[in-house]
Short mmCIF file of C-alpha atoms in Angstrom, two decimals:
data_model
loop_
_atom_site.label_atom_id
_atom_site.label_comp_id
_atom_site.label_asym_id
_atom_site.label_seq_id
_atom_site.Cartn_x
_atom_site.Cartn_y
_atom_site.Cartn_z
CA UNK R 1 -24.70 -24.16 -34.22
CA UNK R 2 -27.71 -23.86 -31.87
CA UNK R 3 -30.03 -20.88 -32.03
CA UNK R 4 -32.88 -19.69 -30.31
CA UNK R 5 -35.44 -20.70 -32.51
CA UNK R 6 -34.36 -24.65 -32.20
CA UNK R 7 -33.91 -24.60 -28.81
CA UNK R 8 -35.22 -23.50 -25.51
CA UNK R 9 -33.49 -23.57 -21.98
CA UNK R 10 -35.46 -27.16 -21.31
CA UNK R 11 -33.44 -29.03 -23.99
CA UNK R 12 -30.44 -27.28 -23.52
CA UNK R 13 -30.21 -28.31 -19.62
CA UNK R 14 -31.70 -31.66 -20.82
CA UNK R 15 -29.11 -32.18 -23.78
CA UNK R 16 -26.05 -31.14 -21.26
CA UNK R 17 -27.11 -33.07 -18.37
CA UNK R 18 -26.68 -36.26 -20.99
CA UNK R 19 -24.09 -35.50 -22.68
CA UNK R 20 -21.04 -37.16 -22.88
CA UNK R 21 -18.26 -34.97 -24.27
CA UNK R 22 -14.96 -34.30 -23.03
CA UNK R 23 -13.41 -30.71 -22.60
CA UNK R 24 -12.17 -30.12 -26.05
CA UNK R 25 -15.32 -31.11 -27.53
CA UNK R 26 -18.48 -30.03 -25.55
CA UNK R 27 -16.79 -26.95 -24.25
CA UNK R 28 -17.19 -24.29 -27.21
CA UNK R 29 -20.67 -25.83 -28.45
CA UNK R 30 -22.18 -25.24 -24.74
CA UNK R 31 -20.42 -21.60 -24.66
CA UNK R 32 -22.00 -21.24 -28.06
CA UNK R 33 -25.48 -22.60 -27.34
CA UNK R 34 -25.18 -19.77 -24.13
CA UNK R 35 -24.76 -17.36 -26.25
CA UNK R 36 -27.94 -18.08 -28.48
CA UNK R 37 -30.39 -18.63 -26.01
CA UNK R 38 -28.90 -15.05 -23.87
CA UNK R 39 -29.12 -13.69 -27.19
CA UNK R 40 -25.54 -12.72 -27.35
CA UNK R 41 -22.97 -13.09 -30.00
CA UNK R 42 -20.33 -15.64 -30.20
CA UNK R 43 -16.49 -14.81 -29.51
CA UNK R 44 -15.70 -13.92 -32.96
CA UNK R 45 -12.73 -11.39 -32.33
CA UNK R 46 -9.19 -11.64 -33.11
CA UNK R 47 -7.28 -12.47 -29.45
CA UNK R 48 -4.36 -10.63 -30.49
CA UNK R 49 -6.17 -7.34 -31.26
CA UNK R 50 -6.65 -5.11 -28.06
CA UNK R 51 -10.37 -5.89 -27.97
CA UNK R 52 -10.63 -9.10 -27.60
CA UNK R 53 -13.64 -11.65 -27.54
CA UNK R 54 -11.94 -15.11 -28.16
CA UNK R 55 -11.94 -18.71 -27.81
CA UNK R 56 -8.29 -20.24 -26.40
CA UNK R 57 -7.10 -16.97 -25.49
CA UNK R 58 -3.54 -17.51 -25.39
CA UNK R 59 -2.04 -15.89 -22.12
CA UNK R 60 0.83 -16.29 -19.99
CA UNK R 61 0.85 -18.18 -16.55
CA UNK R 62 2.23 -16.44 -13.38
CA UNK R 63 5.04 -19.17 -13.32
CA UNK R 64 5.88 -18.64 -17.11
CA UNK R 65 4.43 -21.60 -18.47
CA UNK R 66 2.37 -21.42 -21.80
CA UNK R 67 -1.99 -21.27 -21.89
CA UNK R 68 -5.14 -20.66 -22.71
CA UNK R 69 -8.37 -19.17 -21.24
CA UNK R 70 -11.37 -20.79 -22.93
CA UNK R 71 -13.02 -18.51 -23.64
CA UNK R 72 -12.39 -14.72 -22.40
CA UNK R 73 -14.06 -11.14 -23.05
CA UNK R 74 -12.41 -8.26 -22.44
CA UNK R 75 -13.26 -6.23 -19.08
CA UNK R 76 -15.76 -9.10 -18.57
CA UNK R 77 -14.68 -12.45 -18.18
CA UNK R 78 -12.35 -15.27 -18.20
CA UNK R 79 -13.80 -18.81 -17.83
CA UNK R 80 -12.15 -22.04 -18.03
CA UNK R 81 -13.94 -24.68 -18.64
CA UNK R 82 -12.90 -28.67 -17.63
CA UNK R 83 -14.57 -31.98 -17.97
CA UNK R 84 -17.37 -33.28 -16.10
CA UNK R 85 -17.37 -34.14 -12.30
CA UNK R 86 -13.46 -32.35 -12.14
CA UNK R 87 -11.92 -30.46 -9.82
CA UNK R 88 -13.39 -26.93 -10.38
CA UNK R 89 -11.07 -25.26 -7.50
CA UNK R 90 -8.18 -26.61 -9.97
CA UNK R 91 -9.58 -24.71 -12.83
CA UNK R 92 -10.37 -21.38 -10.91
CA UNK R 93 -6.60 -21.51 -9.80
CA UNK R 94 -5.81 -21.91 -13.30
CA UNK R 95 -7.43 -19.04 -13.90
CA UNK R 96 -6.00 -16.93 -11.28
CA UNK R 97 -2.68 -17.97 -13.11
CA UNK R 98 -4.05 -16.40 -16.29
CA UNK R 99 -5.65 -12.88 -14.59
CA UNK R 100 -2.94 -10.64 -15.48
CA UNK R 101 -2.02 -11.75 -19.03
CA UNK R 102 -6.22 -11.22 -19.68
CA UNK R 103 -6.04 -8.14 -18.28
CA UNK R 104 -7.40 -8.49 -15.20
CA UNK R 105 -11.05 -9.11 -16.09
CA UNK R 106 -13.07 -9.01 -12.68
CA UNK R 107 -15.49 -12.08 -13.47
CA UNK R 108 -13.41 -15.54 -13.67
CA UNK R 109 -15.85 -18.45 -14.54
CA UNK R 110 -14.93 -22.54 -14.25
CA UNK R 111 -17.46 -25.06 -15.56
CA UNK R 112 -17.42 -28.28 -16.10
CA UNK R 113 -20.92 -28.09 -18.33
CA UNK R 114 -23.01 -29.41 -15.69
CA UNK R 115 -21.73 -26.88 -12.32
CA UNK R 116 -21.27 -23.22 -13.03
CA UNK R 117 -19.07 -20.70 -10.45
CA UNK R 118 -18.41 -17.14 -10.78
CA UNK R 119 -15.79 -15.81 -9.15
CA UNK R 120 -15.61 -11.95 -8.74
CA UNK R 121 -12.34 -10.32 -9.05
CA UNK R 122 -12.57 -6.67 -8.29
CA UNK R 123 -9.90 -4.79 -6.91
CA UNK R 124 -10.01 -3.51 -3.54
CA UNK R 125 -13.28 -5.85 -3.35
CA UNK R 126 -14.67 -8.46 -1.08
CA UNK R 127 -15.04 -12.16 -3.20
CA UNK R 128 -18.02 -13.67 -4.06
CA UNK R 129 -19.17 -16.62 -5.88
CA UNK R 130 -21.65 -17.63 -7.72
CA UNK R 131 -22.58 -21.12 -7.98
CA UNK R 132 -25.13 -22.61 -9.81
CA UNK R 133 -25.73 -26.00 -11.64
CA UNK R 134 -28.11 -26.86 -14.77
CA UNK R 135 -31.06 -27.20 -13.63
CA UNK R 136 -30.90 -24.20 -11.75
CA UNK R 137 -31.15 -22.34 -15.16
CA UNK R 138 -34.66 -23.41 -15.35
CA UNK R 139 -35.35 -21.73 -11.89
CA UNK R 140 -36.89 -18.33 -10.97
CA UNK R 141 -34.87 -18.98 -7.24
CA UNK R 142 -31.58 -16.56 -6.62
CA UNK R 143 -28.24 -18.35 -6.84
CA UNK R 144 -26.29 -19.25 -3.94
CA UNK R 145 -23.61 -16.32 -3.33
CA UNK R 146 -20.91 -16.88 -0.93
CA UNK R 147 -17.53 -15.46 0.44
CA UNK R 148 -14.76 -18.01 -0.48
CA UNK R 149 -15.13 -19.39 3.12
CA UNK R 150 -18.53 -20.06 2.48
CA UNK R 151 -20.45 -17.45 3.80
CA UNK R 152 -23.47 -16.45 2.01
CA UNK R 153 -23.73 -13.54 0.51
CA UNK R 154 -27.48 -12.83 -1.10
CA UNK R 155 -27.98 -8.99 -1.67
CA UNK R 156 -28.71 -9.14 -5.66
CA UNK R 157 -31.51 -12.01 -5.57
CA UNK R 158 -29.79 -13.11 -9.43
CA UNK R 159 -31.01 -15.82 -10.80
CA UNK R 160 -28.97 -18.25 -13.00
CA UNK R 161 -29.69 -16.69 -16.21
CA UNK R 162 -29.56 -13.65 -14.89
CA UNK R 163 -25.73 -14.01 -13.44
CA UNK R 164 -24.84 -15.50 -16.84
CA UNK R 165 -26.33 -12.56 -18.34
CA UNK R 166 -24.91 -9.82 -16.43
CA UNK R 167 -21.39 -11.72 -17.48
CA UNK R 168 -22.05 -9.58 -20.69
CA UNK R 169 -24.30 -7.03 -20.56
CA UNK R 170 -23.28 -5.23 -16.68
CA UNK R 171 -20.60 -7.21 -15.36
CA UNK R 172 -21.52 -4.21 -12.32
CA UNK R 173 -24.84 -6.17 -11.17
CA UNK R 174 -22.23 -9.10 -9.72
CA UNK R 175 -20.15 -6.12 -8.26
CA UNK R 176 -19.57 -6.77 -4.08
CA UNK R 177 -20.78 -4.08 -1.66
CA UNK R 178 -18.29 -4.53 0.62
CA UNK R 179 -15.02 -2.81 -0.19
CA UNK R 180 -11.45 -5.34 1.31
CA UNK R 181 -10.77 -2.14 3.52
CA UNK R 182 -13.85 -2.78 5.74
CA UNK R 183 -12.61 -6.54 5.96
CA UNK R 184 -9.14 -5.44 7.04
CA UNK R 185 -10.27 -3.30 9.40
CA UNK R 186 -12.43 -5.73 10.98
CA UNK R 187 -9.54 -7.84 11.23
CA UNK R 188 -7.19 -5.68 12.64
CA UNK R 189 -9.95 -4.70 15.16
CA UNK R 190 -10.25 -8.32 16.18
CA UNK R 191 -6.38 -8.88 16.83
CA UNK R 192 -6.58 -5.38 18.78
CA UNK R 193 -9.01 -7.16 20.95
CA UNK R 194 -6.06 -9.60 21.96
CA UNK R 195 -3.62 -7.34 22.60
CA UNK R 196 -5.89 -5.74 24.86
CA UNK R 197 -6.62 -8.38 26.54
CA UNK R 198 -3.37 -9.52 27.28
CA UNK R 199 -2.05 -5.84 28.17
CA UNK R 200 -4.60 -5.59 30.80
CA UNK R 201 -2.97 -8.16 32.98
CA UNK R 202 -0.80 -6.36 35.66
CA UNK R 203 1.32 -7.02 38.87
CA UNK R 204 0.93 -5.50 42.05
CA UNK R 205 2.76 -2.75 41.35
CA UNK R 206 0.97 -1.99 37.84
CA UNK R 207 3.37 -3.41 35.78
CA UNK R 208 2.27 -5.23 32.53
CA UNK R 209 2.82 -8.99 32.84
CA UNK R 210 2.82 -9.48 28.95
CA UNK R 211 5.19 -6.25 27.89
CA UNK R 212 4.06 -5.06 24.33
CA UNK R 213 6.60 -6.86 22.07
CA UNK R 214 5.48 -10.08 23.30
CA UNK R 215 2.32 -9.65 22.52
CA UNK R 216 3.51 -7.70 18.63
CA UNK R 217 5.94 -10.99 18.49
CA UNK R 218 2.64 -13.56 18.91
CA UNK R 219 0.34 -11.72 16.93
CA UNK R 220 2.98 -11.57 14.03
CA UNK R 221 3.30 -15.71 14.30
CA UNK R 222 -0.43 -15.64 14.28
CA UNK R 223 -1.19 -13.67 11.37
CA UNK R 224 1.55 -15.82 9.51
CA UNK R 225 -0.14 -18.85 10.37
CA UNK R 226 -3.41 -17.57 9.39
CA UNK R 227 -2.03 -16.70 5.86
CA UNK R 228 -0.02 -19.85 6.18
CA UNK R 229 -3.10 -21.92 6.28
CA UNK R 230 -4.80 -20.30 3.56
CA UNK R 231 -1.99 -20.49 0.91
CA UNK R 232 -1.66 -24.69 2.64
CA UNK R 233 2.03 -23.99 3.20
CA UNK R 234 0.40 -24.75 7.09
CA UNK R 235 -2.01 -28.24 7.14
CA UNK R 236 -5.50 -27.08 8.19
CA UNK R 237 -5.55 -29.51 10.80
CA UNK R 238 -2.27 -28.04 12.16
CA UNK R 239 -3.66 -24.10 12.98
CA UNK R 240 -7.51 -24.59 11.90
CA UNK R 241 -8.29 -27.77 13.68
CA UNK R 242 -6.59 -26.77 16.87
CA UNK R 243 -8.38 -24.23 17.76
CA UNK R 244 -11.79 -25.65 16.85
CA UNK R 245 -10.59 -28.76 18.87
CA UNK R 246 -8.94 -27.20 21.93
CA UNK R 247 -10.97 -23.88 22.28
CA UNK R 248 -12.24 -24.43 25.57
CA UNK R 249 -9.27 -26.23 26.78
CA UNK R 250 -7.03 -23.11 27.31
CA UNK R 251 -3.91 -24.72 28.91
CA UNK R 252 -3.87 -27.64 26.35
CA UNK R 253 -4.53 -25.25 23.67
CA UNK R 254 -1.38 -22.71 24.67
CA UNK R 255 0.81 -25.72 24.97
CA UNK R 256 -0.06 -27.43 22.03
CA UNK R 257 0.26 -23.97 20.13
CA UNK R 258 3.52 -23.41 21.24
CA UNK R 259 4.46 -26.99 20.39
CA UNK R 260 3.13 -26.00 16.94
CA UNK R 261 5.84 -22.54 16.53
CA UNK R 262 8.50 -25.00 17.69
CA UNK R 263 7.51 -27.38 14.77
CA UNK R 264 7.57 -24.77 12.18
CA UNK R 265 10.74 -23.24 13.17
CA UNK R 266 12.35 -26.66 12.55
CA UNK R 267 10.48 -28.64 10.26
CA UNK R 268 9.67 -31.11 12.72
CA UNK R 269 6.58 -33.86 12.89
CA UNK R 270 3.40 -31.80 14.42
CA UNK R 271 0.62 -34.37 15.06
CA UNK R 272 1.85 -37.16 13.24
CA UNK R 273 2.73 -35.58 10.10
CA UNK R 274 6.01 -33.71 9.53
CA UNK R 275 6.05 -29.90 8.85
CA UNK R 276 7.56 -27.54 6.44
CA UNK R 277 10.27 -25.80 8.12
CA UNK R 278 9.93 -21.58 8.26
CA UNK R 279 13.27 -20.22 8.20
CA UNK R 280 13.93 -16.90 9.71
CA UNK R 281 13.50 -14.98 13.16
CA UNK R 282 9.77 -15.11 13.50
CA UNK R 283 9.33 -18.99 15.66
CA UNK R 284 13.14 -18.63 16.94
CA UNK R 285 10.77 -18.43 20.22
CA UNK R 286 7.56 -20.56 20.93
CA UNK R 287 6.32 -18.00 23.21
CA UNK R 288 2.37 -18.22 24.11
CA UNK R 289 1.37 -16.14 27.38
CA UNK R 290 0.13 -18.02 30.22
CA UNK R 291 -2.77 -15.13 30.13
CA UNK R 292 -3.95 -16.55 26.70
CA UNK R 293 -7.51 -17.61 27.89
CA UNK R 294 -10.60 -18.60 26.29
CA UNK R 295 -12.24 -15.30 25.53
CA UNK R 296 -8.65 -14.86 23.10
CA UNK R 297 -8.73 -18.10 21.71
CA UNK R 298 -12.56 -17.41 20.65
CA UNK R 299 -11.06 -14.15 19.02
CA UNK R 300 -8.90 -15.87 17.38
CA UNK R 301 -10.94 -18.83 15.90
CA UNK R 302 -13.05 -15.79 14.28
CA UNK R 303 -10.05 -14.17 12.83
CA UNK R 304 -9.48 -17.91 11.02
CA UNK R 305 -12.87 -18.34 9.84
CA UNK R 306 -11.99 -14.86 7.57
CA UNK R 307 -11.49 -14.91 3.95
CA UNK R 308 -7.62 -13.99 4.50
CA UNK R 309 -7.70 -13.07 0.50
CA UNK R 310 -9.67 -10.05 0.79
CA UNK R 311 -7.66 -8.87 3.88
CA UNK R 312 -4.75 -6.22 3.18
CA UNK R 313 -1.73 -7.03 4.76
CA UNK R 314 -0.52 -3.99 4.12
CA UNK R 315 -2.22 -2.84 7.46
CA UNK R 316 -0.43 -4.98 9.70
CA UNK R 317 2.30 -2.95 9.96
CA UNK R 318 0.57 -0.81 11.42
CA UNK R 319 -0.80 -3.10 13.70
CA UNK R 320 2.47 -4.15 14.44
CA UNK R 321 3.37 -0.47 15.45
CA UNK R 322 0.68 0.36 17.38
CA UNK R 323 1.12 -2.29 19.94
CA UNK R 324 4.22 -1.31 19.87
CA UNK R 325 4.40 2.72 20.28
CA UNK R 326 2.67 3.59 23.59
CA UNK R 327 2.46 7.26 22.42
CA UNK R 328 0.59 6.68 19.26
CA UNK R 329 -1.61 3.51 20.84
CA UNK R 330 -5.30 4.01 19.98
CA UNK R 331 -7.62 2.68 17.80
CA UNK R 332 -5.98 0.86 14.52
CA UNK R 333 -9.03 3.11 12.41
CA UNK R 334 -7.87 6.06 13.60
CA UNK R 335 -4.60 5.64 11.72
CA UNK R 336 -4.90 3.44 9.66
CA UNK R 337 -3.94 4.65 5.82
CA UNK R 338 -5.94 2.91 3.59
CA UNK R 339 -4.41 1.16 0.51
CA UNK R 340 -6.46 3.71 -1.89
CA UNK R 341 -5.08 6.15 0.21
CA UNK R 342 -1.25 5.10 0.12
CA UNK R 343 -1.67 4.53 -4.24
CA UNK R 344 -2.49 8.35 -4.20
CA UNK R 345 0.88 9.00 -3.54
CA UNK R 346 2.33 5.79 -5.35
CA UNK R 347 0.88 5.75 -8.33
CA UNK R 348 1.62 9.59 -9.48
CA UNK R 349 5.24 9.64 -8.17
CA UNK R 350 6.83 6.16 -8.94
CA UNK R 351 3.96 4.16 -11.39
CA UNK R 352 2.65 6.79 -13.87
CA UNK R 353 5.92 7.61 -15.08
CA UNK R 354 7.21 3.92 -15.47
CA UNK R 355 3.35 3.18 -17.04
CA UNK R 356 4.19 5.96 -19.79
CA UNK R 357 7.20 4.46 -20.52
CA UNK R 358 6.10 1.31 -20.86
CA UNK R 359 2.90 2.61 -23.04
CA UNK R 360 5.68 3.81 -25.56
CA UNK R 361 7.56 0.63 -25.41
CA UNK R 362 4.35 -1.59 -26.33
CA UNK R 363 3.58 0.71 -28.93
CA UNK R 364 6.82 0.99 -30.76
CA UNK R 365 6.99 -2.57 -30.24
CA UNK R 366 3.67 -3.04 -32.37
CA UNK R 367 4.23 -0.92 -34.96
CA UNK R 368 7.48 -3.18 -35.68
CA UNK R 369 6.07 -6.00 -35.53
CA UNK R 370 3.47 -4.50 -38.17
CA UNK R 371 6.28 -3.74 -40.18
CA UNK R 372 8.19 -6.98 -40.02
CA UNK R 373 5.14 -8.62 -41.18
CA UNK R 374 4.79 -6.56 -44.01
CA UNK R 375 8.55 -6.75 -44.57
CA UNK R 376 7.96 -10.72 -44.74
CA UNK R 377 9.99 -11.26 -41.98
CA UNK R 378 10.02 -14.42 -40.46
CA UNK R 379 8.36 -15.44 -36.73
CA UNK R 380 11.66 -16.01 -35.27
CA UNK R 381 12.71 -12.73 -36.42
CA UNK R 382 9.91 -10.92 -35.12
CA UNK R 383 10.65 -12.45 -32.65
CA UNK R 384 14.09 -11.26 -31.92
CA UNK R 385 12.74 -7.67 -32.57
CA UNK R 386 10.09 -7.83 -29.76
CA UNK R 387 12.52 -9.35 -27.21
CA UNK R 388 14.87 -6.52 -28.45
CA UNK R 389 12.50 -3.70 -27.74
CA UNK R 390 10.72 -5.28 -24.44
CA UNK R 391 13.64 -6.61 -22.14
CA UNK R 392 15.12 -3.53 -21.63
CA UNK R 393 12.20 -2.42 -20.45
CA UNK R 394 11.73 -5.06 -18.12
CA UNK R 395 15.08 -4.96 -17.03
CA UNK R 396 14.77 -1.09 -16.08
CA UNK R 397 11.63 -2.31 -14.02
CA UNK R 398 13.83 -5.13 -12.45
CA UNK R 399 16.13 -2.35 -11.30
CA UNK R 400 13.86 0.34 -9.53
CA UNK R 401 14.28 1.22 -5.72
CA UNK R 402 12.05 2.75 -4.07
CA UNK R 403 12.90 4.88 -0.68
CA UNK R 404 10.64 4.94 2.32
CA UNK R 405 12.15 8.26 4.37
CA UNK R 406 9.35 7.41 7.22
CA UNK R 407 10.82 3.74 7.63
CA UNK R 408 7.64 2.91 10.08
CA UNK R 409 5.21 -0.13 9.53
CA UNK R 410 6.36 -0.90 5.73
CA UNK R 411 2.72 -0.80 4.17
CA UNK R 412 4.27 2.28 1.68
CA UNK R 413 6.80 -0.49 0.47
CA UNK R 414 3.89 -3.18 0.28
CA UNK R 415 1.78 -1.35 -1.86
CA UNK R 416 5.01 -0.18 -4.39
CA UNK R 417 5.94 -3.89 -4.19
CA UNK R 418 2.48 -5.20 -5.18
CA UNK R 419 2.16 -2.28 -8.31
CA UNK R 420 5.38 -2.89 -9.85
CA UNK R 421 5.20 -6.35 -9.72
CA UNK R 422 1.93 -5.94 -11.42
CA UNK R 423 3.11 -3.69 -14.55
CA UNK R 424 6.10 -6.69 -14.73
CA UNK R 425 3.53 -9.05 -14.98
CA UNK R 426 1.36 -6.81 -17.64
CA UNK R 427 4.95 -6.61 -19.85
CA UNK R 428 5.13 -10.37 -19.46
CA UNK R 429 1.95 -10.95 -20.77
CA UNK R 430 2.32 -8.48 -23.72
CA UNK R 431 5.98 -10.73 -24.69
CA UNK R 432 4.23 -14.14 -24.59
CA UNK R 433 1.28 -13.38 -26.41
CA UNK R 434 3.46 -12.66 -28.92
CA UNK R 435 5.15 -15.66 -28.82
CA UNK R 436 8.62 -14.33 -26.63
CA UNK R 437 8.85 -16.20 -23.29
CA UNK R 438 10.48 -13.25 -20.87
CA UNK R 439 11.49 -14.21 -17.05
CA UNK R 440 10.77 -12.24 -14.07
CA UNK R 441 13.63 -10.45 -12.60
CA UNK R 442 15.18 -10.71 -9.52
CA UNK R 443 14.00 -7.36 -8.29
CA UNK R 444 15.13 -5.31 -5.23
CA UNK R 445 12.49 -2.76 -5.87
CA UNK R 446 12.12 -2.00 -1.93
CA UNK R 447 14.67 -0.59 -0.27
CA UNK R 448 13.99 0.81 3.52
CA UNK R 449 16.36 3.23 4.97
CA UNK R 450 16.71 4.72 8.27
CA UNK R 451 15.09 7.76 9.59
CA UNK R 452 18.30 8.86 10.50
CA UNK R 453 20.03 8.43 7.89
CA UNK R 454 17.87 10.33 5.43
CA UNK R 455 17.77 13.13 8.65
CA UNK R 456 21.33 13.57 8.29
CA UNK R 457 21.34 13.37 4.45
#
């Protein structure tokens, strides 16, 4: 073990830069050596205790699997680390995989001892990231901050110690000024933009040449390709690349776009490579208005360049709506109900009752596994006991509908979607840090009804 007193910053960016060792065995000495020369303890806590400051945090993956976060602090951080010159994307997704089970901590950190990144995490939060390498930790010059999409972002003026600091002391001095409901709206504002544009087109007699539900139907397949593209169920060269390549080519770009929806809706080969087919209603047509012109297509290579993570698509609904109700057409941030807004109502009514509940369940579920131990029970009988006292839980969860009277854009059902799924994941992180391996359920926790039906109810 390193301290300050043997060793400054110099030889410990000198002593990493040429080392050799793998994962398993530089990882926890360089975490360690941090520590001492930030003047901050060690992990040292137990990882099943509630507070938590641990190496190999065991945690459970979104998809079930078994593993470990590195190293992870409770409410600050969890950070992977991975062997030199790997993929450090790779390890953040990891981590992502891991955010629940940990808690949701809103720093997640990926090394591979030589490059650093911070990735914030904050709810309701624009992402940034950190990234710094080692010799920037010898530097008095701020980090390089970007969005995911790489644009830079430089309103603390951190230096590399100073982010790795912050990590423990104020996690708030990495904190994003810009909360995901400004993003959104921007957004939103920018596809309003096209379906003003194409509304204003008109025949002699007034008429709109691109009615409204043409243009709601070709947003829709545009926002899905967007999201499409960001997730890589859609190759970037596919959406991305098109538009960069044919943006001042409007007839070439409108065919070639609707050449694209006709792909998608079957699977077929777009440029060469074949697609993944996208089953349901939304490219049964390959519509693209001939009015689609270069001021649109401009529009719309903006709305790509967006980091589509910190947008809310929860508010396209009511972007959806808009277009389509002529007597409540205005603008989107007029009416739009933010997501804080919408959990004022949510969370009260339909999560603080099920969060009660499930606070008693974890508890009683503690207590007996306290007793079991002291019982000498064995681990497969504890066990037993946990899986006893959780599932039902989880299967009350898997079974909760939730009633939208209004039945307009769907963003009430989003946002109940999103928080139950979220407590589910919180219960099956509590089961397999105790060993039990739960599955999700097959939940039909949104159910819409008609206006009219709850009218005449």
């Amino acid at each position: 073990m390193y301290n300050r007193a043997s060793m400054n910053w110099s030889e410990f960016v000198r002593r990493w830069q040429d080392s050799s060792s793998g994962e398993r065995q530089g990882s926890q000495t360089q975490f360690n050596e941090l520590c001492a020369l930030l003047g901050e303890p060690g992990p040292n806590h137990d990882p099943n205790s509630g507070d938590y400051y641990a190496f190999e945090f065991g945690a459970a993956k979104t998809d079930g699997r078994n593993g470990f976060a590195d190293v992870a602090l409770k409410d600050h951080f969890g950070w992977e680390y991975k062997a030199k010159k790997k993929d450090l994307g790779a390890a953040y997704k990891q981590l992502l995989d891991y955010h629940e089970a940990l808690g949701q901590p809103p720093l997640l950190v990926v090394s591979d001892m030589e490059r650093f990144e911070v990735h914030t995490k904050w709810a309701q939060m624009e992402s940034w990231t950190y990234r710094f390498g080692l010799a920037d930790l010898l530097s008095d010059e701020p980090v390089v901050v970007t969005t995911p999409t790489g644009t830079p972002k430089e309103p603390h003026k951190l230096t590399a110690r100073q982010v790795l600091k912050a990590l423990f002391e104020d996690v708030e001095k990495l904190k994003p000024n810009r909360p995901r409901d400004d993003i959104t709206k921007e957004a939103a504002a920018e596809f309003e933009r096209i379906a003003v544009s194409l509304r204003k087109w008109k025949n002699a007699k007034g008429e709109q040449l691109v009615d409204d539900l043409r243009i709601a139907r070709l947003i829709t397949k545009l926002i899905f390709c967007i999201f499409a593209t960001d997730v890589q169920l859609l190759p970037k060269f596919a959406f991305s690349d098109l538009i960069k390549d044919l943006r001042d080519d409007p007839p070439a770009f409108r065919a070639s776009l609707s050449e694209l929806f006709r792909c998608m809706e079957s699977g077929d080969n777009f440029g060469g490579r074949k697609l993944k087919k996208f089953n349901g209603w939304l490219f049964a047509d390959h519509d693209v208005p001939e009015w689609f012109l270069g001021d649109e297509i401009r529009v719309l290579e903006r709305l790509d360049a967006m980091n589509w993570a910190d947008v809310e698509p929860a508010i396209f609904g009511t972007l959806f709506e808009r277009v389509l109700d002529k007597g409540t057409r205005a603008k989107l941030g007029a009416h739009y109900t933010s997501r804080d807004d919408i959990e004022l109502l949510v969370k009260p009514v339909l999560m603080s009752p099920l969060e009660r509940e499930w606070d008693g369940v974890r508890e009683a579920a503690i207590a007996a596994l306290q007793k079991a131990r002291e019982r000498g029970a064995t681990e497969q009988t504890r066990k037993e006991r946990l899986r006893e006292m959780v599932e039902p839980f989880l299967e009350r969860l898997g079974k909760v509908q939730v009633l939208d009277p209004a039945c307009g854009s769907g963003n009430f059902l989003y946002v109940s979607l999103a928080l139950l799924k979220r407590l589910e994941k919180e219960v099956l992180a509590f089961a397999e840090v105790h060993g039990v391996e739960l599955e999700p359920r097959a939940q039909d926790v949104v159910l819409p009804r008609l206006r009219r039906a709850v009218e005449a109810a």
